[in-house]
Each structure stands twice: as structure tokens, then as C-alpha cells.
PDB file of C-alpha atoms and ligand atoms in Angstrom:
ATOM      1  CA  MET A 214    -113.444  -0.333  43.649  1.00 65.00           C
ATOM      2  CA  HIS A 215    -114.234  -2.033  40.327  1.00 81.00           C
ATOM      3  CA  ILE A 216    -111.216  -1.950  38.016  1.00 94.00           C
ATOM      4  CA  PRO A 217    -112.141  -0.808  34.499  1.00 98.00           C
ATOM      5  CA  LYS A 218    -110.892  -2.933  31.589  1.00 98.00           C
ATOM      6  CA  LEU A 219    -108.852   0.072  30.450  1.00 98.00           C
ATOM      7  CA  VAL A 220    -107.561   3.073  32.399  1.00 98.00           C
ATOM      8  CA  MET A 221    -106.392   5.986  30.238  1.00 98.00           C
ATOM      9  CA  PHE A 222    -104.240   8.737  31.675  1.00 98.00           C
ATOM     10  CA  ASP A 223    -103.225  12.164  30.496  1.00 97.00           C
ATOM     11  CA  LEU A 224     -99.471  12.648  31.076  1.00 96.00           C
ATOM     12  CA  ASP A 225     -98.402  16.149  32.155  1.00 92.00           C
ATOM     13  CA  GLY A 226    -100.099  17.272  35.357  1.00 93.00           C
ATOM     14  CA  THR A 227    -101.714  13.836  35.756  1.00 97.00           C
ATOM     15  CA  LEU A 228     -98.921  11.219  35.867  1.00 98.00           C
ATOM     16  CA  ALA A 229     -95.972  13.610  36.118  1.00 96.00           C
ATOM     17  CA  ARG A 230     -95.123  17.290  36.312  1.00 91.00           C
ATOM     18  CA  SER A 231     -94.672  18.941  32.937  1.00 84.00           C
ATOM     19  CA  LYS A 232     -92.054  16.989  30.938  1.00 86.00           C
ATOM     20  CA  GLN A 233     -90.620  15.479  34.151  1.00 92.00           C
ATOM     21  CA  PRO A 234     -90.086  11.731  34.641  1.00 96.00           C
ATOM     22  CA  LEU A 235     -92.523   9.696  36.730  1.00 97.00           C
ATOM     23  CA  THR A 236     -91.658   9.672  40.404  1.00 98.00           C
ATOM     24  CA  ASP A 237     -90.622   6.309  41.884  1.00 97.00           C
ATOM     25  CA  GLU A 238     -93.925   6.177  43.736  1.00 98.00           C
ATOM     26  CA  MET A 239     -95.914   6.752  40.542  1.00 98.00           C
ATOM     27  CA  ALA A 240     -93.820   4.149  38.693  1.00 98.00           C
ATOM     28  CA  ASP A 241     -94.610   1.606  41.448  1.00 98.00           C
ATOM     29  CA  CYS A 242     -98.327   2.412  41.289  1.00 98.00           C
ATOM     30  CA  LEU A 243     -98.492   2.045  37.509  1.00 98.00           C
ATOM     31  CA  THR A 244     -96.493  -1.186  37.646  1.00 98.00           C
ATOM     32  CA  GLU A 245     -99.019  -2.655  40.060  1.00 98.00           C
ATOM     33  CA  LEU A 246    -101.964  -1.421  38.010  1.00 98.00           C
ATOM     34  CA  LEU A 247    -100.412  -3.008  34.885  1.00 98.00           C
ATOM     35  CA  THR A 248    -100.673  -6.405  36.598  1.00 97.00           C
ATOM     36  CA  LYS A 249    -104.440  -5.931  36.966  1.00 97.00           C
ATOM     37  CA  THR A 250    -105.673  -4.093  33.887  1.00 98.00           C
ATOM     38  CA  ARG A 251    -104.681  -2.313  30.696  1.00 98.00           C
ATOM     39  CA  ILE A 252    -103.311   1.231  30.837  1.00 98.00           C
ATOM     40  CA  ALA A 253    -103.036   3.856  28.119  1.00 98.00           C
ATOM     41  CA  VAL A 254    -101.290   7.222  28.192  1.00 98.00           C
ATOM     42  CA  ILE A 255    -102.472   9.948  25.796  1.00 98.00           C
ATOM     43  CA  SER A 256    -100.782  13.338  25.529  1.00 94.00           C
ATOM     44  CA  GLY A 257     -99.604  15.970  23.068  1.00 90.00           C
ATOM     45  CA  GLY A 258     -95.949  14.926  23.328  1.00 90.00           C
ATOM     46  CA  ALA A 259     -94.083  12.823  20.775  1.00 92.00           C
ATOM     47  CA  LEU A 260     -93.066   9.182  21.346  1.00 95.00           C
ATOM     48  CA  PRO A 261     -89.500   9.892  22.647  1.00 95.00           C
ATOM     49  CA  GLN A 262     -91.046  12.049  25.368  1.00 94.00           C
ATOM     50  CA  PHE A 263     -93.296   9.136  26.409  1.00 97.00           C
ATOM     51  CA  LEU A 264     -90.370   6.724  26.486  1.00 97.00           C
ATOM     52  CA  SER A 265     -88.183   8.944  28.667  1.00 97.00           C
ATOM     53  CA  GLN A 266     -90.936  10.201  30.973  1.00 97.00           C
ATOM     54  CA  ILE A 267     -92.778   6.892  31.454  1.00 98.00           C
ATOM     55  CA  VAL A 268     -91.318   3.694  30.033  1.00 98.00           C
ATOM     56  CA  GLU A 269     -87.722   4.244  31.151  1.00 98.00           C
ATOM     57  CA  GLN A 270     -88.943   4.890  34.708  1.00 98.00           C
ATOM     58  CA  LEU A 271     -90.748   1.531  34.969  1.00 98.00           C
ATOM     59  CA  PRO A 272     -88.986  -1.581  36.305  1.00 96.00           C
ATOM     60  CA  LYS A 273     -87.611  -4.084  33.779  1.00 93.00           C
ATOM     61  CA  ASP A 274     -90.257  -6.648  34.669  1.00 94.00           C
ATOM     62  CA  ALA A 275     -93.250  -4.290  34.257  1.00 97.00           C
ATOM     63  CA  ASN A 276     -96.053  -5.805  32.181  1.00 98.00           C
ATOM     64  CA  LEU A 277     -95.567  -3.552  29.153  1.00 98.00           C
ATOM     65  CA  SER A 278     -97.862  -5.699  27.004  1.00 97.00           C
ATOM     66  CA  ASN A 279    -100.703  -4.059  28.951  1.00 98.00           C
ATOM     67  CA  LEU A 280     -99.425  -0.541  28.202  1.00 98.00           C
ATOM     68  CA  TYR A 281    -100.577   1.544  25.221  1.00 98.00           C
ATOM     69  CA  LEU A 282     -98.969   4.831  24.194  1.00 98.00           C
ATOM     70  CA  LEU A 283    -100.889   7.488  22.260  1.00 98.00           C
ATOM     71  CA  PRO A 284     -98.534  10.402  21.511  1.00 96.00           C
ATOM     72  CA  THR A 285     -99.502  13.587  19.639  1.00 93.00           C
ATOM     73  CA  SER A 286    -102.960  13.720  21.272  1.00 90.00           C
ATOM     74  CA  GLY A 287    -104.073  10.345  19.894  1.00 94.00           C
ATOM     75  CA  ALA A 288    -102.864  10.904  16.325  1.00 94.00           C
ATOM     76  CA  ALA A 289    -100.655   7.824  16.777  1.00 96.00           C
ATOM     77  CA  LEU A 290    -100.843   4.547  18.726  1.00 98.00           C
ATOM     78  CA  TYR A 291     -97.942   2.317  19.829  1.00 98.00           C
ATOM     79  CA  GLU A 292     -98.130  -1.172  21.366  1.00 98.00           C
ATOM     80  CA  TYR A 293     -95.378  -3.253  22.945  1.00 98.00           C
ATOM     81  CA  ILE A 294     -95.012  -6.333  20.752  1.00 97.00           C
ATOM     82  CA  ASP A 295     -92.043  -8.739  20.744  1.00 95.00           C
ATOM     83  CA  ALA A 296     -90.023  -6.476  23.048  1.00 94.00           C
ATOM     84  CA  ALA A 297     -90.371  -3.351  20.914  1.00 96.00           C
ATOM     85  CA  TRP A 298     -92.747  -0.399  20.553  1.00 97.00           C
ATOM     86  CA  LYS A 299     -94.660  -0.953  17.308  1.00 98.00           C
ATOM     87  CA  LYS A 300     -96.592   1.783  15.566  1.00 97.00           C
ATOM     88  CA  ILE A 301    -100.191   0.678  14.989  1.00 97.00           C
ATOM     89  CA  TYR A 302    -101.270   3.846  13.176  1.00 96.00           C
ATOM     90  CA  GLU A 303    -100.156   7.434  12.694  1.00 95.00           C
ATOM     91  CA  GLU A 304    -102.191  10.226  11.097  1.00 94.00           C
ATOM     92  CA  ARG A 305     -99.128  11.994   9.677  1.00 94.00           C
ATOM     93  CA  LEU A 306     -99.142  15.497   8.266  1.00 96.00           C
ATOM     94  CA  SER A 307     -97.492  15.868   4.855  1.00 96.00           C
ATOM     95  CA  ASP A 308     -94.345  18.020   4.623  1.00 96.00           C
ATOM     96  CA  LYS A 309     -96.370  20.709   2.837  1.00 97.00           C
ATOM     97  CA  GLU A 310     -99.052  20.701   5.527  1.00 97.00           C
ATOM     98  CA  ALA A 311     -96.443  20.915   8.293  1.00 97.00           C
ATOM     99  CA  THR A 312     -94.650  23.810   6.576  1.00 97.00           C
ATOM    100  CA  ASP A 313     -97.900  25.733   6.098  1.00 98.00           C
ATOM    101  CA  ILE A 314     -98.820  25.184   9.753  1.00 98.00           C
ATOM    102  CA  GLU A 315     -95.411  26.409  10.911  1.00 98.00           C
ATOM    103  CA  ALA A 316     -95.845  29.643   8.937  1.00 98.00           C
ATOM    104  CA  VAL A 317     -99.189  30.296  10.642  1.00 98.00           C
ATOM    105  CA  LEU A 318     -97.748  29.556  14.099  1.00 98.00           C
ATOM    106  CA  ARG A 319     -94.905  32.023  13.537  1.00 98.00           C
ATOM    107  CA  ALA A 320     -97.312  34.687  12.291  1.00 98.00           C
ATOM    108  CA  ALA A 321     -99.554  34.130  15.323  1.00 98.00           C
ATOM    109  CA  GLY A 322     -96.648  34.696  17.722  1.00 98.00           C
ATOM    110  CA  LYS A 323     -95.789  37.939  15.981  1.00 97.00           C
ATOM    111  CA  GLU A 324     -99.282  39.312  15.420  1.00 97.00           C
ATOM    112  CA  THR A 325    -100.496  38.627  18.967  1.00 98.00           C
ATOM    113  CA  GLY A 326     -97.267  40.167  20.277  1.00 97.00           C
ATOM    114  CA  HIS A 327     -96.759  37.187  22.622  1.00 98.00           C
ATOM    115  CA  ILE A 328     -93.715  35.548  21.015  1.00 97.00           C
ATOM    116  CA  ASN A 329     -90.643  37.232  19.596  1.00 96.00           C
ATOM    117  CA  PHE A 330     -88.896  34.555  17.546  1.00 96.00           C
ATOM    118  CA  SER A 331     -85.691  36.605  17.365  1.00 96.00           C
ATOM    119  CA  GLU A 332     -85.222  36.307  21.142  1.00 96.00           C
ATOM    120  CA  PRO A 333     -83.344  33.273  22.504  1.00 96.00           C
ATOM    121  CA  SER A 334     -85.437  30.269  23.606  1.00 97.00           C
ATOM    122  CA  TYR A 335     -84.937  27.026  25.521  1.00 97.00           C
ATOM    123  CA  GLY A 336     -84.531  24.778  22.499  1.00 96.00           C
ATOM    124  CA  GLU A 337     -86.710  24.991  19.394  1.00 96.00           C
ATOM    125  CA  ARG A 338     -90.022  26.816  19.650  1.00 98.00           C
ATOM    126  CA  ILE A 339     -91.582  24.841  16.828  1.00 97.00           C
ATOM    127  CA  GLU A 340     -91.407  21.060  16.685  1.00 95.00           C
ATOM    128  CA  HIS A 341     -92.608  18.810  13.884  1.00 94.00           C
ATOM    129  CA  ARG A 342     -93.915  15.659  15.534  1.00 91.00           C
ATOM    130  CA  GLY A 343     -95.103  13.743  12.488  1.00 92.00           C
ATOM    131  CA  ALA A 344     -98.809  13.882  13.154  1.00 92.00           C
ATOM    132  CA  GLN A 345     -98.630  17.239  14.917  1.00 93.00           C
ATOM    133  CA  VAL A 346     -96.841  20.569  14.813  1.00 96.00           C
ATOM    134  CA  THR A 347     -96.328  22.133  18.233  1.00 95.00           C
ATOM    135  CA  LEU A 348     -95.539  25.711  19.148  1.00 97.00           C
ATOM    136  CA  SER A 349     -93.864  26.105  22.560  1.00 97.00           C
ATOM    137  CA  ALA A 350     -93.664  29.781  23.482  1.00 98.00           C
ATOM    138  CA  LEU A 351     -90.457  29.511  25.538  1.00 98.00           C
ATOM    139  CA  GLY A 352     -88.909  26.563  23.668  1.00 97.00           C
ATOM    140  CA  GLN A 353     -89.210  22.799  24.098  1.00 93.00           C
ATOM    141  CA  GLN A 354     -86.759  22.606  27.022  1.00 93.00           C
ATOM    142  CA  ALA A 355     -88.000  25.541  29.095  1.00 95.00           C
ATOM    143  CA  PRO A 356     -87.905  25.042  32.892  1.00 94.00           C
ATOM    144  CA  VAL A 357     -91.263  24.103  34.434  1.00 90.00           C
ATOM    145  CA  ASP A 358     -91.330  27.117  36.741  1.00 92.00           C
ATOM    146  CA  GLU A 359     -90.869  29.544  33.865  1.00 95.00           C
ATOM    147  CA  LYS A 360     -93.555  27.796  31.854  1.00 94.00           C
ATOM    148  CA  GLU A 361     -96.003  27.962  34.745  1.00 92.00           C
ATOM    149  CA  ALA A 362     -95.292  31.689  35.177  1.00 96.00           C
ATOM    150  CA  TRP A 363     -95.625  32.583  31.481  1.00 97.00           C
ATOM    151  CA  ASP A 364     -99.408  32.558  31.084  1.00 97.00           C
ATOM    152  CA  PRO A 365    -101.113  31.893  34.424  1.00 96.00           C
ATOM    153  CA  ASP A 366    -104.506  33.206  33.261  1.00 95.00           C
ATOM    154  CA  ARG A 367    -104.354  31.496  29.812  1.00 94.00           C
ATOM    155  CA  SER A 368    -104.887  34.839  28.032  1.00 97.00           C
ATOM    156  CA  LYS A 369    -101.767  34.487  25.854  1.00 98.00           C
ATOM    157  CA  ARG A 370    -102.619  30.924  24.852  1.00 97.00           C
ATOM    158  CA  ASP A 371    -106.232  31.896  24.184  1.00 96.00           C
ATOM    159  CA  ALA A 372    -105.062  34.711  21.883  1.00 97.00           C
ATOM    160  CA  LEU A 373    -102.617  32.426  20.056  1.00 98.00           C
ATOM    161  CA  HIS A 374    -105.243  29.694  19.797  1.00 97.00           C
ATOM    162  CA  ALA A 375    -107.839  32.106  18.357  1.00 97.00           C
ATOM    163  CA  HIS A 376    -105.395  33.421  15.766  1.00 98.00           C
ATOM    164  CA  VAL A 377    -104.169  30.000  14.661  1.00 97.00           C
ATOM    165  CA  SER A 378    -107.686  28.480  14.565  1.00 96.00           C
ATOM    166  CA  SER A 379    -108.989  31.263  12.364  1.00 97.00           C
ATOM    167  CA  HIS A 380    -106.114  30.798   9.903  1.00 98.00           C
ATOM    168  CA  LEU A 381    -106.220  26.986   9.894  1.00 97.00           C
ATOM    169  CA  PRO A 382    -109.937  26.169   9.720  1.00 96.00           C
ATOM    170  CA  THR A 383    -109.331  22.710   8.233  1.00 95.00           C
ATOM    171  CA  TYR A 384    -107.119  21.517  11.116  1.00 96.00           C
ATOM    172  CA  THR A 385    -107.627  20.801  14.805  1.00 92.00           C
ATOM    173  CA  VAL A 386    -105.912  23.428  16.976  1.00 93.00           C
ATOM    174  CA  LYS A 387    -105.584  22.853  20.730  1.00 90.00           C
ATOM    175  CA  ILE A 388    -103.932  24.471  23.697  1.00 90.00           C
ATOM    176  CA  GLY A 389    -101.424  21.790  24.740  1.00 87.00           C
ATOM    177  CA  GLY A 390     -99.509  22.515  27.928  1.00 86.00           C
ATOM    178  CA  LYS A 391     -98.709  25.671  29.895  1.00 90.00           C
ATOM    179  CA  THR A 392     -97.081  27.418  26.926  1.00 95.00           C
ATOM    180  CA  SER A 393     -98.008  25.368  23.867  1.00 94.00           C
ATOM    181  CA  ILE A 394    -100.361  25.152  20.910  1.00 95.00           C
ATOM    182  CA  ASP A 395    -100.788  21.829  19.072  1.00 93.00           C
ATOM    183  CA  VAL A 396    -102.016  21.475  15.493  1.00 95.00           C
ATOM    184  CA  THR A 397    -103.123  18.134  14.023  1.00 93.00           C
ATOM    185  CA  LYS A 398    -105.334  16.965  11.184  1.00 94.00           C
ATOM    186  CA  GLN A 399    -109.008  17.764  11.538  1.00 92.00           C
ATOM    187  CA  ASN A 400    -110.919  15.702  14.096  1.00 90.00           C
ATOM    188  CA  ILE A 401    -107.757  14.312  15.677  1.00 92.00           C
ATOM    189  CA  ASP A 402    -108.034  14.772  19.410  1.00 92.00           C
ATOM    190  CA  LYS A 403    -108.094  12.684  22.559  1.00 96.00           C
ATOM    191  CA  ALA A 404    -111.617  11.465  21.716  1.00 97.00           C
ATOM    192  CA  TYR A 405    -110.265  10.086  18.429  1.00 97.00           C
ATOM    193  CA  GLY A 406    -107.504   8.253  20.314  1.00 97.00           C
ATOM    194  CA  ILE A 407    -109.977   6.829  22.843  1.00 98.00           C
ATOM    195  CA  HIS A 408    -112.303   5.604  20.067  1.00 98.00           C
ATOM    196  CA  LYS A 409    -109.436   4.042  18.086  1.00 97.00           C
ATOM    197  CA  LEU A 410    -107.848   2.241  21.029  1.00 98.00           C
ATOM    198  CA  CYS A 411    -111.133   0.879  22.438  1.00 98.00           C
ATOM    199  CA  GLU A 412    -112.091  -0.415  19.013  1.00 98.00           C
ATOM    200  CA  ARG A 413    -108.693  -2.021  18.423  1.00 97.00           C
ATOM    201  CA  ILE A 414    -108.466  -3.868  21.734  1.00 98.00           C
ATOM    202  CA  GLY A 415    -112.187  -4.630  21.967  1.00 98.00           C
ATOM    203  CA  VAL A 416    -112.874  -2.774  25.207  1.00 98.00           C
ATOM    204  CA  PRO A 417    -116.230  -0.972  25.448  1.00 98.00           C
ATOM    205  CA  GLU A 418    -115.779   2.744  26.029  1.00 98.00           C
ATOM    206  CA  ALA A 419    -118.185   2.424  28.968  1.00 98.00           C
ATOM    207  CA  ASP A 420    -115.652   0.101  30.652  1.00 98.00           C
ATOM    208  CA  THR A 421    -112.856   2.655  30.195  1.00 98.00           C
ATOM    209  CA  LEU A 422    -111.863   5.217  32.815  1.00 98.00           C
ATOM    210  CA  TYR A 423    -110.232   8.449  31.621  1.00 98.00           C
ATOM    211  CA  VAL A 424    -108.110  10.333  34.168  1.00 98.00           C
ATOM    212  CA  GLY A 425    -106.865  13.882  33.533  1.00 98.00           C
ATOM    213  CA  ASP A 426    -106.036  17.191  35.184  1.00 96.00           C
ATOM    214  CA  GLU A 427    -107.828  19.326  32.573  1.00 94.00           C
ATOM    215  CA  LEU A 428    -111.265  17.714  32.366  1.00 97.00           C
ATOM    216  CA  ARG A 429    -113.012  21.038  32.042  1.00 92.00           C
ATOM    217  CA  SER A 430    -114.271  23.375  29.348  1.00 88.00           C
ATOM    218  CA  GLY A 431    -111.315  24.467  27.198  1.00 82.00           C
ATOM    219  CA  GLY A 432    -108.975  22.019  28.940  1.00 87.00           C
ATOM    220  CA  ASN A 433    -106.875  19.570  26.934  1.00 90.00           C
ATOM    221  CA  ASP A 434    -108.741  16.573  28.414  1.00 95.00           C
ATOM    222  CA  GLU A 435    -112.176  17.957  27.519  1.00 95.00           C
ATOM    223  CA  ALA A 436    -112.487  15.741  24.422  1.00 95.00           C
ATOM    224  CA  ALA A 437    -112.874  12.694  26.700  1.00 97.00           C
ATOM    225  CA  TYR A 438    -116.427  13.891  27.390  1.00 98.00           C
ATOM    226  CA  LYS A 439    -117.307  13.259  23.726  1.00 97.00           C
ATOM    227  CA  THR A 440    -116.711   9.524  24.243  1.00 98.00           C
ATOM    228  CA  GLY A 441    -118.480   6.842  26.239  1.00 98.00           C
ATOM    229  CA  ALA A 442    -115.588   6.658  28.714  1.00 98.00           C
ATOM    230  CA  GLN A 443    -116.085   7.337  32.396  1.00 98.00           C
ATOM    231  CA  THR A 444    -114.049  10.311  33.588  1.00 98.00           C
ATOM    232  CA  HIS A 445    -112.180  11.090  36.789  1.00 98.00           C
ATOM    233  CA  PRO A 446    -110.669  14.589  37.185  1.00 98.00           C
ATOM    234  CA  VAL A 447    -107.493  14.900  39.246  1.00 98.00           C
ATOM    235  CA  THR A 448    -105.594  17.958  40.449  1.00 97.00           C
ATOM    236  CA  SER A 449    -102.031  16.574  40.494  1.00 97.00           C
ATOM    237  CA  PRO A 450     -99.946  13.393  40.166  1.00 98.00           C
ATOM    238  CA  GLU A 451    -100.337  12.918  43.948  1.00 98.00           C
ATOM    239  CA  ASP A 452    -104.105  12.897  43.444  1.00 98.00           C
ATOM    240  CA  THR A 453    -103.701  10.288  40.685  1.00 98.00           C
ATOM    241  CA  ILE A 454    -101.678   8.088  43.052  1.00 98.00           C
ATOM    242  CA  GLN A 455    -104.605   8.160  45.484  1.00 98.00           C
ATOM    243  CA  LEU A 456    -106.971   7.046  42.740  1.00 98.00           C
ATOM    244  CA  ILE A 457    -104.668   4.176  41.695  1.00 98.00           C
ATOM    245  CA  HIS A 458    -104.452   3.012  45.319  1.00 97.00           C
ATOM    246  CA  GLU A 459    -108.267   2.894  45.395  1.00 96.00           C
ATOM    247  CA  LEU A 460    -108.412   1.022  42.090  1.00 96.00           C
ATOM    248  CA  VAL A 461    -105.968  -1.714  43.099  1.00 94.00           C
ATOM    249  CA  SER A 462    -107.173  -2.162  46.698  1.00 89.00           C
TER     250      SER A 462
HETATM  251 MG1  LIG B 127    -102.448  17.560  31.656  1.00 77.39          MG
END
């Protein structure tokens, strides 16, 4: 199989289970792929989440200079330069913008009836991530099984998304993970991150492969279809491992 000049991966559901570290097998696969081409990871999480889920699971001698991290759905880009993760850009929200967004997220939880903020949660329900404000219905540290059981048919997230979108028409509002809604500046999405990274490192989008578990209408990888990148849907991290084996063989 021809190896693209850049392989971009979604994180949760594609490289790892929701908020879980890479498995040893996945870490080995990515380490091998990093010796052959450039890899980017793009996801709604913030940088610390990327470091603990991905970077800290890779061996010390992994070729990190070939790894690009795009947290907050592509609103920021980090590169590994001189043994440190350097921010290349970040489309930050102002404090006022973030506060206004939080108020709308809280109102959406109440008015849809899907989130009662006075009930206990697993960590904070609202997180300010610099370029993004994220609402997590059960809290940031909720167990995966509970998150997967919360909204299996997406109806709660669809209702929250509709409410927030209608009240924040000048922002981009996305369903993030199994329980979350992400808000960023307008036109910031995974397509933006793909465009910015390809331009910066001089790789044609046509020679980029995007891999994600939600490459479908309404899914959080859908924006990849707005770019020139090739796309490869996967169903799980195990499926992604198969693809990487094909790429490196
Ligand atoms: Mg995913």
C-alpha cells in the first residue's frame, strides 16, 4: 500500500477508547508508522489529554518530530521542536466569549431537560480549553461505560446541539464525544486543522489520509470531507491497527 505523506487520525474511537491511553499494540504501530511518514492527531480534547493519552504511551525513542498534535478540533497546532511541544497557532476565545458560551451551555442543559447542574458529576461539566468550551453531560472524568449508555441514539446530544447552535449563531457548535458538545470560533473544525497543517508542512491535501470512526453525516469527522484529503473510515482502534499494518507492509 502506498504510504501517504501525512496520515491524520481522530483520537477517541479511532486510536483509543474514549479518554483511555493507547494500548501497547497501538503505541507500537504508531511508532513504526512514525519512522515512515508524518502523523497528525486531531480531536476535541485539550493538549494535556493528548499528552497523557498518546505521547506518554510512546517509547522514548519514537520519532516525535514526525508527530503533529491538533487539540480542540484543529483550533490549535503543536509541533515537537527542540525536545518540547511548541504551539504553532491557537485560535483562542476571549474570556468574555468563553463566559457567554458557558451561559448558553448551562441554559441548554436546563431547557432541554437533559442536564441537571445541581446533581453531582464526574469532575467539571464545563471546561474552558482556550480555543474551545466543552460541555460534558456527566463530567469530564465520567467512566466510559456510563458515557456510552447516556445517549445511545444521539437524541440528547442532538437536542443540546440544536439549542446551543440556535443561541450561538456566530460560533461553530459540534457534537464532540458520547456526551459532549464543543464550541469554537466560527469556521474552526477539523477541515480548518487539515488545511492549516497541510499548508504549514507543504503536504498536498490529496497526499493526506484522514482516518476516523465518525466519517458520516453528523459525525465529528465529517468535516474531513470538505478537504482534499483521502478518507478511511474505521469502526474501532483494532480496525485502525489493521489499516496501519497495511500501510507499513
Ligand atoms: Mg472519534
